[in-house]
Amino acid sequence: MDDTVQNSNHFLEDLKKVFNETGYFDICGIALNGFELIELTEKHNPELIITDLKMPYISGFEATRRIKKKNGVPTFEWTKKLRV
């Protein structure tokens, strides 16, 4: 497993732990690509979506654009640029 995948898995586990401990949100699913993100959103109509910008098949930006267009929901777009 490469470092990127391993770091992503650790991040997801930490994020799930935080949400479970706070009790503010229930996790309805984890999408591994942009198509799954769109499908999960249609199925569960979540209040909050946290997405990676570099998802396979369709980027997080494109998936969010499609979700917004179809559902007419407002979005908050925030990105953090990493400096290497």
Coordinates of C-alpha atoms in Angstrom, one line a residue:
M1 CA 0.0 0.0 0.0
D2 CA 1.5 3.3 -1.0
D3 CA 1.8 6.2 1.5
T4 CA -1.0 8.2 -0.1
V5 CA -3.5 5.5 0.3
Q6 CA -2.4 4.6 3.8
N7 CA -2.6 8.3 4.8
S8 CA -6.1 8.6 3.3
N9 CA -7.2 5.5 5.2
H10 CA -5.9 7.0 8.5
F11 CA -7.6 10.3 7.8
L12 CA -10.9 8.6 7.1
E13 CA -10.7 6.5 10.3
D14 CA -9.8 9.6 12.3
L15 CA -12.7 11.6 10.7
K16 CA -15.2 8.8 11.4
K17 CA -14.0 8.6 15.0
V18 CA -14.5 12.4 15.5
F19 CA -18.0 12.4 14.0
N20 CA -19.0 9.3 16.0
E21 CA -17.7 10.8 19.3
T22 CA -19.4 14.2 18.8
G23 CA -22.8 12.7 17.8
Y24 CA -23.6 15.7 15.5
F25 CA -23.6 13.7 12.3
D26 CA -24.2 10.1 11.3
I27 CA -21.9 8.8 8.5
C28 CA -24.2 7.5 5.8
G29 CA -21.4 6.3 3.6
I30 CA -17.9 6.7 2.2
A31 CA -17.5 7.0 -1.5
L32 CA -14.2 5.9 -3.1
N33 CA -14.8 7.7 -6.3
G34 CA -16.9 10.5 -7.8
F35 CA -19.6 8.2 -9.1
E36 CA -20.1 6.6 -5.7
L37 CA -20.3 10.1 -4.2
I38 CA -23.2 11.1 -6.5
E39 CA -25.0 7.8 -5.9
L40 CA -24.7 8.0 -2.1
T41 CA -25.9 11.6 -2.2
E42 CA -29.0 10.7 -4.2
K43 CA -29.7 7.8 -1.8
H44 CA -29.1 9.5 1.5
N45 CA -29.6 13.2 0.9
P46 CA -26.8 14.1 3.5
E47 CA -26.6 17.4 5.3
L48 CA -22.8 17.5 4.9
I49 CA -20.5 16.2 2.2
I50 CA -16.7 16.1 2.7
T51 CA -14.9 15.2 -0.5
D52 CA -11.5 14.8 -1.8
L53 CA -10.7 17.0 -4.8
K54 CA -8.7 14.2 -6.5
M55 CA -11.3 11.4 -6.5
P56 CA -11.0 8.7 -9.2
Y57 CA -13.2 8.8 -12.4
I58 CA -14.8 12.2 -11.5
S59 CA -13.1 14.8 -9.4
G60 CA -14.7 16.0 -6.1
F61 CA -15.3 19.4 -7.9
E62 CA -17.1 17.8 -10.8
A63 CA -19.2 15.5 -8.5
T64 CA -20.1 18.5 -6.3
R65 CA -21.1 20.4 -9.4
R66 CA -23.4 17.6 -10.6
I67 CA -24.9 17.2 -7.2
K68 CA -25.6 20.9 -6.9
K69 CA -27.1 21.0 -10.4
K70 CA -29.4 18.1 -9.9
N71 CA -30.5 18.8 -6.3
G72 CA -30.2 22.6 -6.3
V73 CA -28.5 22.5 -2.9
P74 CA -26.2 25.3 -1.7
T75 CA -22.6 24.4 -1.4
F76 CA -19.7 25.6 0.6
E77 CA -16.4 25.1 -1.3
W78 CA -13.2 25.3 0.7
T79 CA -9.9 24.0 -0.4
K80 CA -6.6 23.9 1.3
K81 CA -3.6 24.1 -0.9
L82 CA -0.7 22.0 0.1
R83 CA 2.7 23.5 -0.4
V84 CA 5.4 21.0 -1.0

